[in-house]
Amino acid sequence: MDNNMVALDVGSSKVAVIVAEPGSDGVVKICGLGSAPSAGIRNGVVIDINAAVGSIRAAFDEAERTSGLHISEVYTACEDPRLRFFNNTGATPVRGTEIGQEELDAATEHAGAVALQGDAKVLKMQVLGYSVDGEAGILNPVGMSGKRLEATAHLACGLPTTATNLFRCVRRSGVEVKHWQIPVWAAADAVLTESEKELGVCLIDIGAGTVDVTVYSGNKPWYTDIIPVGGLAVTHDIAALFQLNEEEAERIKLKYGSADPTKFTGADVVDLSDIRRNTRPGDAIEVIAQEKLAEVVQARLEEILSFVKERLQSSKFDQMIPAGIVLTGGVTQTEGFLKLAEDVFEHNCRIGAPDIVASLGGAGNSPAWSVVAGLLKEAAHIEQKGRHSEEKGQKRLRKGFFSTIKHWFIGNY
Ligand SMILES: Nc1ncnc2c1ncn2[C@@H]1O[C@H](COP(=O)(O)OP(=O)(O)OP(=O)(O)O)[C@@H](O)[C@H]1O
Ligand SMILES: [Mg+2]
């Protein structure tokens, strides 16, 4: 696939793929999108490999068709509500008069060295900063003087099998995984502004099966949380209350759902024959009140948001978000969602959607595509860095080649 970049997000409700190629000015050019309803994934975790492979392959097929390119490797995201995120500090004494790269590496390594239960491992690590002799907030201590260097890192810990099961699905669909990321960190790249990330902001991605939360400050993630609940819970409530199957409840939610019951009067009703594919004789309910439907949607979403708020408050990282709360993910498209979030959090909130695929319009610009858009941004960044170091390497090679010739000349003549 040469220079092309492919991002893949395997969510609980849909698989999303973006194919892009590097543009002339460092801006990526989107070549194609692919999506498919996801199967075999529950709350972010693979529960049926064959079903998951089928939906991943279907999304790849569409992306290959729309882009006209063959997909051979991807940047993807992977999570599991069982992942544990926490911050850890590692220290090292400074031997000489000045902190060197060696000490920086040692402190960073110690920050990532934590004792974990069973087979759990540190899967991802983001260095938050350094402190020298107790002076915190140092970004690059190399060259400074001091006696003791400390590094603090945000760690994602869990069983490697979560990632390997997803990679296995991708590989079985004929594609290699080049790099993976924690989904909400990828989404942060797509929907948060640089100043929000610097100042302090909370990002909440509400998908079908998980709510992912992260707090950025000083451009780094200080807090991450994955809660195994999402829009599917709203669908289940609608199905249970109005005696519908899951498919019907999902359709009714998408078409008529709202998080604001005050918008409706008793006269606003939804005709179920519009939703039911096959009207069954003896179906008890033929119409439902939109006000009642909105009450169900509002109640569940309010419960989810209140739960996130409670966890954020007890973590104390709610103190670090002067730039407010950004909400993304498919559920944020619910009518009246933003007002509900503002009421629950009592903080400034906005809905975040990616603009990276603006050129193609359609689904790619929805908040449900934040993770895959962020993965593409990360891919572009990594590939560009790779190209730079390749170019540097080439220059070094050329320099090496000329100096070798010079030596050969000097040596022989
Ligand atoms: N207009 C809408 N109104 C209400 N809910 C919506 C709307 N559009 C999408 N949703 C809900 O959003 C959810 C899908 O969001 P998203 O695509 O972000 O999830 P996902 O990435 O597949 O899942 P996850 O991130 O949890 O693994 C579904 O529950 C869907 O019903
Ligand atoms: Mg998602």
mmCIF file of C-alpha atoms in Angstrom, residues 7-10 18 75-79 85 124 126 179-194 197 203-205 212-214 216 221 223-224 226 328-329 352-356 367-379 381-382:
data_model
loop_
_atom_site.group_PDB
_atom_site.id
_atom_site.type_symbol
_atom_site.label_atom_id
_atom_site.label_comp_id
_atom_site.label_asym_id
_atom_site.label_seq_id
_atom_site.Cartn_x
_atom_site.Cartn_y
_atom_site.Cartn_z
ATOM 1 C CA ALA A 7 -7.507 3.663 10.197
ATOM 2 C CA LEU A 8 -9.878 1.065 11.642
ATOM 3 C CA ASP A 9 -12.223 1.408 14.631
ATOM 4 C CA VAL A 10 -14.055 -1.722 15.679
ATOM 5 C CA ILE A 18 -10.846 5.527 6.580
ATOM 6 C CA TYR A 75 -3.804 1.720 12.574
ATOM 7 C CA THR A 76 -6.453 0.580 15.017
ATOM 8 C CA ALA A 77 -7.863 1.113 18.500
ATOM 9 C CA CYS A 78 -8.471 -1.415 21.172
ATOM 10 C CA GLU A 79 -10.008 -1.332 24.607
ATOM 11 C CA PHE A 85 -5.572 3.354 34.199
ATOM 12 C CA LYS A 124 0.310 1.782 26.961
ATOM 13 C CA GLN A 126 2.185 8.294 28.331
ATOM 14 C CA HIS A 179 -0.058 0.309 15.451
ATOM 15 C CA TRP A 180 -2.820 0.483 18.071
ATOM 16 C CA GLN A 181 -4.109 3.074 20.453
ATOM 17 C CA ILE A 182 -6.542 3.505 23.341
ATOM 18 C CA PRO A 183 -9.739 4.658 21.537
ATOM 19 C CA VAL A 184 -10.498 7.722 23.645
ATOM 20 C CA TRP A 185 -6.901 8.997 23.304
ATOM 21 C CA ALA A 186 -7.324 8.694 19.534
ATOM 22 C CA ALA A 187 -10.665 10.533 19.710
ATOM 23 C CA ALA A 188 -8.948 13.302 21.699
ATOM 24 C CA ASP A 189 -6.652 13.907 18.717
ATOM 25 C CA ALA A 190 -9.647 14.311 16.423
ATOM 26 C CA VAL A 191 -12.029 16.465 18.438
ATOM 27 C CA LEU A 192 -10.123 18.457 21.064
ATOM 28 C CA THR A 193 -8.420 21.733 20.228
ATOM 29 C CA GLU A 194 -4.778 22.253 21.183
ATOM 30 C CA LYS A 197 -5.830 19.940 25.721
ATOM 31 C CA LEU A 203 -13.520 14.185 26.787
ATOM 32 C CA ILE A 204 -16.411 11.705 27.036
ATOM 33 C CA ASP A 205 -17.047 9.276 24.152
ATOM 34 C CA ASP A 212 -14.801 6.275 27.543
ATOM 35 C CA VAL A 213 -13.598 9.228 29.581
ATOM 36 C CA THR A 214 -10.266 11.023 29.578
ATOM 37 C CA TYR A 216 -6.197 16.110 29.233
ATOM 38 C CA PRO A 221 -3.935 12.367 29.403
ATOM 39 C CA TYR A 223 -7.081 10.306 33.735
ATOM 40 C CA THR A 224 -8.857 7.608 31.705
ATOM 41 C CA ILE A 226 -13.882 2.963 30.557
ATOM 42 C CA THR A 328 -18.519 12.707 21.381
ATOM 43 C CA GLY A 329 -19.674 9.272 20.139
ATOM 44 C CA GLY A 352 -17.091 17.238 19.453
ATOM 45 C CA ALA A 353 -17.051 15.818 15.941
ATOM 46 C CA PRO A 354 -14.076 15.228 13.653
ATOM 47 C CA ASP A 355 -13.403 17.556 10.745
ATOM 48 C CA ILE A 356 -10.675 15.416 9.256
ATOM 49 C CA PRO A 367 -19.288 12.188 16.351
ATOM 50 C CA ALA A 368 -19.465 8.407 15.948
ATOM 51 C CA TRP A 369 -16.342 8.673 13.751
ATOM 52 C CA SER A 370 -14.117 10.506 16.251
ATOM 53 C CA VAL A 371 -11.975 7.489 17.128
ATOM 54 C CA VAL A 372 -11.262 6.427 13.552
ATOM 55 C CA ALA A 373 -10.572 10.044 12.523
ATOM 56 C CA GLY A 374 -8.140 10.387 15.444
ATOM 57 C CA LEU A 375 -6.412 7.157 14.440
ATOM 58 C CA LEU A 376 -5.913 8.548 10.966
ATOM 59 C CA LYS A 377 -4.408 11.729 12.403
ATOM 60 C CA GLU A 378 -2.048 9.641 14.509
ATOM 61 C CA ALA A 379 -1.188 7.513 11.468
ATOM 62 C CA HIS A 381 1.828 11.912 12.314
ATOM 63 C CA ILE A 382 3.701 8.622 12.731
#
